[in-house]
Backbone as ProteinMPNN parsed JSONL, in Angstrom:
{"seq_chain_A": "MNAALEFKARVESGDVVGATGLFADDVVLHSPVKFRPFEGIDAVRALFRVLQRTFADFRYVGQYDGPNGHVLHFRTLVEGKQVEGIDLLELDDEGRIGAITVMIRPQSALTAVGEAILAGLVADGVVPAGGPTPR", "coords_chain_A": {"N_chain_A": [[170.142, 249.65, 210.051], [167.958, 248.289, 207.769], [168.127, 248.118, 204.189], [165.459, 248.402, 202.955], [163.973, 249.862, 204.966], [165.473, 251.987, 205.231], [165.264, 253.173, 202.653], [162.458, 253.808, 202.674], [162.474, 255.677, 204.712], [164.12, 257.656, 203.281], [162.614, 258.361, 201.075], [160.325, 259.367, 202.08], [161.404, 261.661, 203.189], [162.017, 263.049, 201.057], [164.428, 262.559, 199.788], [165.366, 261.605, 197.031], [167.672, 260.948, 195.586], [169.343, 259.758, 197.67], [167.586, 257.661, 198.277], [167.715, 256.198, 195.885], [170.294, 255.568, 195.855], [170.436, 253.252, 197.272], [169.823, 251.206, 195.685], [170.624, 248.163, 193.879], [173.132, 247.922, 191.169], [172.21, 246.578, 189.068], [169.298, 246.777, 189.282], [165.824, 246.048, 189.119], [162.645, 247.395, 188.089], [159.509, 246.726, 188.207], [156.764, 248.026, 186.585], [153.423, 249.135, 186.986], [152.251, 250.048, 184.713], [153.494, 249.352, 182.543], [154.649, 246.82, 180.29], [157.295, 245.733, 179.997], [160.048, 245.57, 182.306], [161.681, 248.37, 184.0], [164.945, 248.477, 183.737], [168.126, 248.358, 185.378], [170.309, 250.689, 186.984], [170.403, 253.314, 185.977], [168.112, 253.68, 184.398], [166.135, 253.373, 186.287], [166.685, 255.274, 188.187], [166.115, 257.519, 186.47], [163.331, 257.304, 186.163], [162.599, 257.711, 188.829], [163.243, 260.262, 189.171], [161.352, 261.479, 187.802], [159.025, 260.492, 189.004], [159.245, 261.877, 191.489], [158.479, 264.44, 190.795], [156.003, 264.034, 189.914], [154.251, 262.842, 191.794], [152.135, 264.064, 194.332], [152.049, 264.964, 197.863], [153.064, 262.564, 198.709], [153.104, 259.746, 200.679], [153.889, 257.034, 202.993], [151.825, 254.674, 204.372], [151.663, 252.314, 205.613], [153.39, 249.214, 206.456], [154.969, 246.097, 205.832], [156.675, 243.486, 206.62], [158.685, 240.733, 205.489], [160.388, 237.633, 205.107], [161.81, 237.632, 202.779], [161.489, 240.011, 201.646], [159.909, 243.343, 201.505], [156.878, 245.108, 201.987], [155.635, 248.23, 201.16], [153.083, 250.258, 201.774], [151.336, 252.88, 200.162], [150.14, 256.212, 199.738], [149.006, 258.727, 197.506], [148.762, 261.729, 195.518], [147.826, 262.288, 192.09], [147.736, 264.408, 189.362], [145.272, 265.366, 190.536], [143.978, 263.101, 191.245], [143.246, 260.514, 193.702], [145.721, 258.228, 194.697], [146.461, 254.861, 195.458], [148.665, 252.508, 196.516], [151.11, 249.912, 196.378], [154.665, 249.382, 197.173], [156.602, 246.732, 196.504], [159.418, 245.581, 197.825], [162.32, 243.852, 197.003], [165.234, 242.427, 198.451], [168.755, 242.031, 197.497], [171.474, 239.605, 197.602], [173.338, 241.048, 198.85], [172.101, 242.814, 200.447], [171.003, 245.082, 199.271], [168.56, 246.826, 197.438], [167.227, 244.988, 195.009], [165.041, 244.49, 193.359], [161.978, 245.913, 192.564], [158.553, 245.887, 192.758], [155.628, 247.595, 191.712], [152.371, 248.239, 192.47], [149.23, 249.687, 191.824], [146.095, 251.138, 192.56], [142.974, 252.959, 192.261], [141.807, 251.908, 188.868], [141.458, 254.287, 187.304], [143.213, 255.947, 188.559], [145.559, 254.616, 188.03], [145.746, 254.94, 185.264], [145.974, 257.776, 185.174], [148.409, 258.072, 186.434], [150.127, 256.663, 184.652], [149.986, 258.19, 182.267], [150.991, 260.591, 183.241], [153.679, 259.934, 184.092], [154.687, 259.02, 181.63], [154.611, 261.496, 180.223], [156.53, 262.894, 181.624], [158.844, 261.4, 181.355], [159.108, 261.767, 178.66], [159.549, 264.524, 178.642], [162.026, 264.628, 180.023], [163.693, 263.525, 178.184], [163.943, 260.915, 178.132], [162.388, 259.006, 176.955], [161.268, 258.941, 173.444], [159.454, 261.686, 172.074], [156.123, 261.402, 170.783], [156.28, 258.804, 169.988], [155.602, 255.314, 170.157], [153.925, 254.217, 173.143], [156.116, 253.3, 175.798], [156.568, 249.762, 176.307]], "CA_chain_A": [[168.74, 249.785, 209.455], [168.005, 247.489, 206.385], [167.733, 248.937, 202.942], [164.059, 248.852, 202.751], [163.595, 250.791, 205.922], [166.186, 253.331, 204.938], [164.492, 253.606, 201.443], [161.177, 254.42, 203.125], [162.769, 257.128, 205.363], [164.563, 258.753, 202.436], [161.615, 258.787, 200.13], [159.527, 260.103, 202.97], [162.039, 262.982, 203.413], [162.029, 263.694, 199.719], [165.777, 262.377, 199.289], [165.312, 260.561, 195.883], [169.076, 260.585, 195.23], [169.726, 258.888, 198.612], [166.845, 256.455, 198.085], [168.092, 255.346, 194.666], [171.543, 255.059, 196.186], [170.196, 251.985, 198.13], [169.455, 250.142, 194.716], [171.799, 247.44, 193.204], [173.381, 248.496, 189.975], [171.204, 245.821, 188.174], [167.857, 246.84, 189.943], [164.796, 245.902, 188.109], [161.562, 247.738, 188.6], [158.223, 246.21, 187.448], [155.907, 249.134, 186.691], [152.097, 248.65, 186.763], [151.743, 250.64, 183.552], [154.4, 248.934, 181.435], [154.782, 245.378, 180.318], [158.603, 245.492, 180.293], [160.479, 246.459, 183.44], [162.764, 249.257, 183.915], [166.194, 247.654, 184.097], [169.399, 249.024, 185.582], [170.163, 251.8, 187.881], [170.263, 254.582, 185.287], [166.739, 253.699, 183.922], [165.278, 253.438, 187.433], [166.928, 256.669, 188.701], [165.383, 258.499, 185.655], [161.993, 257.017, 186.54], [162.367, 258.234, 190.187], [163.21, 261.786, 189.165], [159.851, 261.938, 187.253], [158.109, 260.172, 190.124], [159.274, 262.949, 192.517], [157.772, 265.589, 190.297], [154.587, 263.716, 189.614], [153.502, 262.579, 193.019], [151.971, 265.153, 195.254], [151.616, 264.533, 199.051], [153.325, 261.113, 198.764], [153.309, 259.177, 202.093], [153.675, 255.594, 203.251], [150.788, 254.489, 205.444], [151.77, 250.991, 206.13], [154.654, 248.572, 206.131], [154.837, 244.654, 206.132], [158.114, 242.891, 206.475], [158.82, 239.308, 205.382], [161.699, 237.054, 205.166], [162.432, 237.753, 201.43], [161.15, 241.306, 201.22], [159.093, 244.273, 202.43], [155.754, 245.781, 201.268], [155.363, 249.668, 201.561], [151.81, 250.689, 201.383], [151.563, 254.332, 199.995], [149.007, 257.037, 199.156], [149.655, 260.055, 196.983], [147.811, 262.406, 194.493], [148.464, 262.537, 190.694], [146.595, 265.071, 188.658], [144.155, 265.573, 191.442], [143.395, 261.728, 191.599], [143.91, 259.878, 194.845], [146.303, 256.99, 194.204], [146.824, 253.985, 196.584], [149.52, 251.495, 195.953], [152.211, 249.263, 197.218], [155.995, 249.059, 196.597], [157.156, 245.45, 196.91], [160.92, 245.677, 197.717], [163.116, 242.617, 197.243], [166.628, 242.695, 198.695], [169.645, 241.087, 196.797], [172.271, 238.841, 198.669], [174.245, 242.056, 199.521], [171.23, 243.541, 201.279], [170.637, 246.14, 198.525], [167.271, 246.69, 196.72], [167.455, 244.382, 193.668], [163.957, 244.414, 192.616], [160.844, 246.54, 193.064], [157.219, 245.865, 191.993], [154.807, 248.628, 192.064], [150.884, 248.078, 192.245], [148.493, 250.858, 191.928], [144.716, 251.253, 192.436], [142.098, 252.149, 191.309], [142.165, 251.875, 187.553], [141.474, 255.631, 187.002], [144.456, 256.488, 189.155], [146.548, 253.937, 187.265], [145.801, 255.681, 183.922], [146.556, 258.989, 185.408], [149.867, 257.919, 186.704], [150.76, 256.237, 183.413], [150.065, 259.444, 181.517], [151.885, 261.646, 183.95], [154.883, 259.437, 184.051], [155.086, 259.142, 180.165], [154.951, 262.97, 179.915], [157.779, 263.377, 182.383], [159.917, 260.743, 180.702], [159.351, 262.41, 177.275], [160.051, 265.921, 179.009], [163.421, 264.519, 180.458], [164.378, 262.909, 176.93], [164.168, 259.444, 178.418], [161.761, 258.34, 175.707], [161.014, 260.048, 172.337], [157.976, 262.313, 171.977], [155.284, 261.017, 169.647], [156.606, 257.511, 169.665], [154.623, 254.454, 170.882], [154.13, 254.035, 174.661], [156.943, 252.077, 176.064], [156.046, 248.594, 176.632]], "C_chain_A": [[168.906, 249.122, 208.063], [167.618, 248.47, 205.247], [166.411, 249.372, 202.697], [163.646, 249.874, 203.712], [164.219, 252.208, 205.732], [165.67, 253.939, 203.673], [163.342, 254.294, 201.848], [161.537, 255.772, 203.72], [163.28, 258.136, 204.282], [163.545, 259.255, 201.476], [160.69, 259.634, 200.918], [160.03, 261.498, 203.163], [162.266, 263.654, 202.152], [163.605, 263.479, 199.19], [165.703, 261.283, 198.302], [166.66, 260.058, 195.593], [169.565, 259.652, 196.298], [168.985, 257.697, 198.461], [167.31, 255.676, 196.932], [169.518, 254.912, 194.836], [171.53, 253.704, 196.837], [169.907, 250.855, 197.05], [170.764, 249.445, 194.222], [171.953, 248.087, 191.685], [172.486, 247.882, 188.797], [169.721, 245.662, 188.636], [166.91, 246.656, 188.721], [163.408, 246.457, 188.642], [160.402, 247.387, 187.634], [157.121, 247.326, 187.677], [154.354, 248.511, 186.394], [151.402, 249.146, 185.564], [152.533, 250.148, 182.331], [154.738, 247.544, 181.469], [156.341, 245.117, 180.627], [159.1, 246.231, 181.374], [161.442, 247.396, 183.137], [164.001, 248.572, 184.55], [167.48, 248.549, 184.292], [169.249, 250.352, 186.37], [169.779, 253.009, 187.185], [168.831, 254.781, 185.043], [165.881, 253.861, 185.346], [165.536, 254.89, 188.142], [166.086, 257.672, 187.904], [163.895, 258.397, 185.952], [161.769, 257.828, 187.952], [162.336, 259.673, 190.115], [161.749, 262.191, 188.608], [158.979, 261.61, 188.372], [158.07, 261.464, 191.222], [158.468, 264.09, 192.117], [156.236, 265.263, 190.144], [153.685, 263.51, 190.756], [153.471, 263.695, 194.082], [151.513, 264.41, 196.609], [151.876, 262.946, 199.213], [153.548, 260.759, 200.217], [153.063, 257.687, 202.273], [152.808, 255.556, 204.444], [150.879, 253.107, 205.984], [152.983, 250.322, 205.748], [154.473, 247.006, 206.632], [156.097, 244.007, 205.713], [157.967, 241.417, 206.386], [160.114, 238.948, 205.291], [162.548, 237.354, 203.824], [162.27, 239.25, 200.905], [160.321, 242.263, 201.91], [158.191, 244.963, 201.485], [155.579, 247.172, 201.961], [154.083, 250.014, 200.98], [151.849, 252.408, 201.293], [150.155, 254.929, 199.387], [149.516, 258.395, 198.648], [148.531, 260.649, 196.003], [148.562, 262.56, 193.105], [147.325, 263.14, 189.97], [145.43, 265.147, 189.296], [143.492, 264.187, 191.792], [144.174, 261.172, 192.875], [144.338, 258.543, 194.307], [146.61, 256.171, 195.502], [147.563, 252.955, 195.874], [150.352, 250.945, 196.964], [153.451, 249.168, 196.42], [156.516, 247.721, 197.228], [158.661, 245.487, 196.607], [161.558, 244.187, 197.983], [164.66, 242.93, 197.424], [167.543, 241.583, 198.029], [170.504, 240.387, 197.985], [173.094, 239.904, 199.461], [173.448, 243.037, 200.392], [170.834, 244.862, 200.522], [169.394, 245.844, 197.886], [167.445, 246.178, 195.319], [166.245, 244.367, 192.866], [162.814, 245.171, 193.322], [159.626, 246.254, 192.142], [156.316, 246.776, 192.533], [153.265, 248.113, 191.637], [150.21, 249.204, 192.688], [146.879, 250.468, 191.729], [144.181, 252.56, 192.584], [142.607, 252.396, 189.915], [142.382, 253.187, 186.952], [142.799, 256.298, 187.483], [145.568, 255.875, 188.359], [146.74, 254.698, 185.933], [146.348, 257.074, 184.202], [148.025, 258.977, 185.683], [150.661, 257.541, 185.505], [150.967, 257.403, 182.406], [150.971, 260.459, 181.928], [153.385, 261.213, 183.723], [155.497, 259.528, 182.523], [155.526, 260.543, 179.861], [156.152, 263.309, 180.491], [158.873, 262.664, 181.892], [160.332, 261.382, 179.304], [160.081, 263.811, 177.677], [161.585, 265.683, 179.298], [164.314, 263.78, 179.298], [164.683, 261.467, 177.248], [163.56, 258.517, 177.25], [161.36, 259.396, 174.675], [159.67, 260.496, 172.407], [157.354, 261.767, 170.757], [155.476, 259.519, 169.229], [155.51, 256.721, 170.307], [154.982, 254.421, 172.397], [155.102, 252.981, 174.817], [156.229, 250.902, 176.685], [156.715, 248.187, 177.96]], "O_chain_A": [[169.857, 249.379, 207.325], [166.9, 249.457, 205.409], [166.157, 250.506, 202.293], [162.947, 250.79, 203.279], [163.678, 253.284, 205.986], [165.629, 255.167, 203.593], [163.178, 255.421, 201.381], [161.026, 256.823, 203.335], [162.933, 259.316, 204.336], [163.57, 260.421, 201.084], [160.271, 260.655, 200.372], [159.243, 262.435, 203.289], [162.7, 264.805, 202.163], [164.004, 264.168, 198.251], [165.944, 260.126, 198.647], [166.834, 258.86, 195.368], [170.231, 258.699, 195.893], [169.618, 256.642, 198.495], [167.286, 254.449, 197.036], [169.983, 254.026, 194.119], [172.58, 253.069, 196.932], [169.762, 249.692, 197.426], [171.831, 250.055, 194.163], [171.023, 248.663, 191.122], [172.116, 248.514, 187.807], [169.047, 244.652, 188.429], [167.164, 247.031, 187.577], [163.016, 245.945, 189.69], [160.384, 247.729, 186.451], [156.637, 247.521, 188.792], [154.175, 247.537, 185.663], [150.239, 248.837, 185.306], [152.225, 250.528, 181.202], [155.094, 247.029, 182.528], [156.614, 244.295, 181.501], [158.744, 247.399, 181.525], [162.058, 247.307, 182.074], [164.027, 248.177, 185.715], [167.818, 249.371, 183.44], [168.199, 250.995, 186.384], [168.915, 253.738, 187.672], [168.282, 255.832, 185.373], [164.892, 254.592, 185.302], [164.596, 255.54, 188.599], [165.435, 258.545, 188.476], [163.247, 259.444, 185.98], [160.771, 258.533, 188.092], [161.574, 260.33, 190.825], [161.14, 263.175, 189.026], [158.162, 262.467, 188.711], [157.028, 261.926, 191.687], [157.809, 264.704, 192.957], [155.368, 266.13, 190.243], [152.523, 263.917, 190.747], [154.472, 264.174, 194.614], [150.759, 263.438, 196.572], [151.061, 262.191, 199.744], [154.199, 261.538, 200.913], [152.094, 257.154, 201.732], [153.002, 256.293, 205.41], [150.077, 252.801, 206.868], [153.632, 250.754, 204.796], [153.906, 246.74, 207.691], [156.489, 244.017, 204.546], [157.181, 240.851, 207.145], [160.998, 239.801, 205.376], [163.779, 237.317, 203.81], [162.839, 239.641, 199.886], [160.002, 241.929, 203.051], [158.568, 245.359, 200.382], [155.403, 247.255, 203.176], [153.97, 250.069, 199.755], [152.31, 253.106, 202.196], [149.31, 254.303, 198.746], [150.323, 259.077, 199.279], [147.498, 260.018, 195.775], [149.74, 262.91, 193.034], [146.205, 262.633, 189.903], [144.43, 264.986, 188.597], [142.537, 264.152, 192.568], [145.38, 261.307, 193.078], [143.606, 257.822, 193.629], [146.977, 256.755, 196.521], [147.194, 252.54, 194.776], [150.387, 251.321, 198.135], [153.425, 248.924, 195.214], [156.825, 247.688, 198.419], [159.129, 245.441, 195.47], [161.325, 243.508, 198.983], [165.256, 243.627, 196.602], [167.186, 240.406, 197.995], [170.236, 240.599, 199.167], [173.487, 239.663, 200.603], [174.007, 243.955, 200.991], [170.32, 245.743, 201.212], [169.089, 244.66, 197.749], [167.817, 246.981, 194.464], [166.389, 244.228, 191.652], [162.689, 245.085, 194.544], [159.704, 246.376, 190.92], [156.165, 246.815, 193.754], [153.065, 247.631, 190.523], [150.478, 249.723, 193.771], [146.489, 249.648, 190.898], [144.952, 253.387, 193.071], [143.666, 252.994, 189.728], [143.32, 253.349, 186.171], [143.372, 257.133, 186.784], [146.502, 256.603, 188.021], [147.869, 255.037, 185.578], [147.196, 257.51, 183.424], [148.777, 259.817, 185.188], [151.774, 258.037, 185.327], [152.027, 257.53, 181.793], [151.644, 261.12, 181.138], [154.211, 261.991, 183.246], [156.596, 260.024, 182.276], [156.611, 260.788, 179.335], [156.884, 264.06, 179.846], [159.956, 263.245, 181.957], [161.481, 261.511, 178.882], [161.097, 264.167, 177.08], [162.385, 266.497, 178.838], [165.496, 263.496, 179.492], [165.599, 260.876, 176.675], [164.115, 257.539, 176.748], [161.148, 260.566, 174.995], [158.778, 259.735, 172.781], [158.031, 261.672, 169.734], [154.896, 259.06, 168.245], [154.599, 257.279, 170.919], [156.129, 254.57, 172.817], [155.054, 251.932, 174.173], [155.352, 251.087, 177.529], [156.413, 247.124, 178.503]]}, "name": "protein", "num_of_chains": 1, "seq": "MNAALEFKARVESGDVVGATGLFADDVVLHSPVKFRPFEGIDAVRALFRVLQRTFADFRYVGQYDGPNGHVLHFRTLVEGKQVEGIDLLELDDEGRIGAITVMIRPQSALTAVGEAILAGLVADGVVPAGGPTPR"}
């Protein structure tokens, strides 16, 4: 099983630790709410811990495979808002997940996701409280 398919299975089963174990150490996650990406395994793992608490009824509803990556279409609830999005997974030369680009719609859902994730990152001590929103 390739890393993208294994990632999908682990996320769907709630195994975030196992899912993030499929990332390259220098993984980069491009967030839909932040200009600068999350870089490195520690930053991305911290984000995934918050996502696990933030997303309710998370499920993948579609999958598209290409020669250089995989697109996983998802639906979830955040703060009672329906969220739809995609995870674009790019594999590195060793078959590990080297980059993730996340896209979310609609705008109101994106706003709810951004606010909830920031609150979770502050609660976990990843970003300081009361400071500027991470870019």
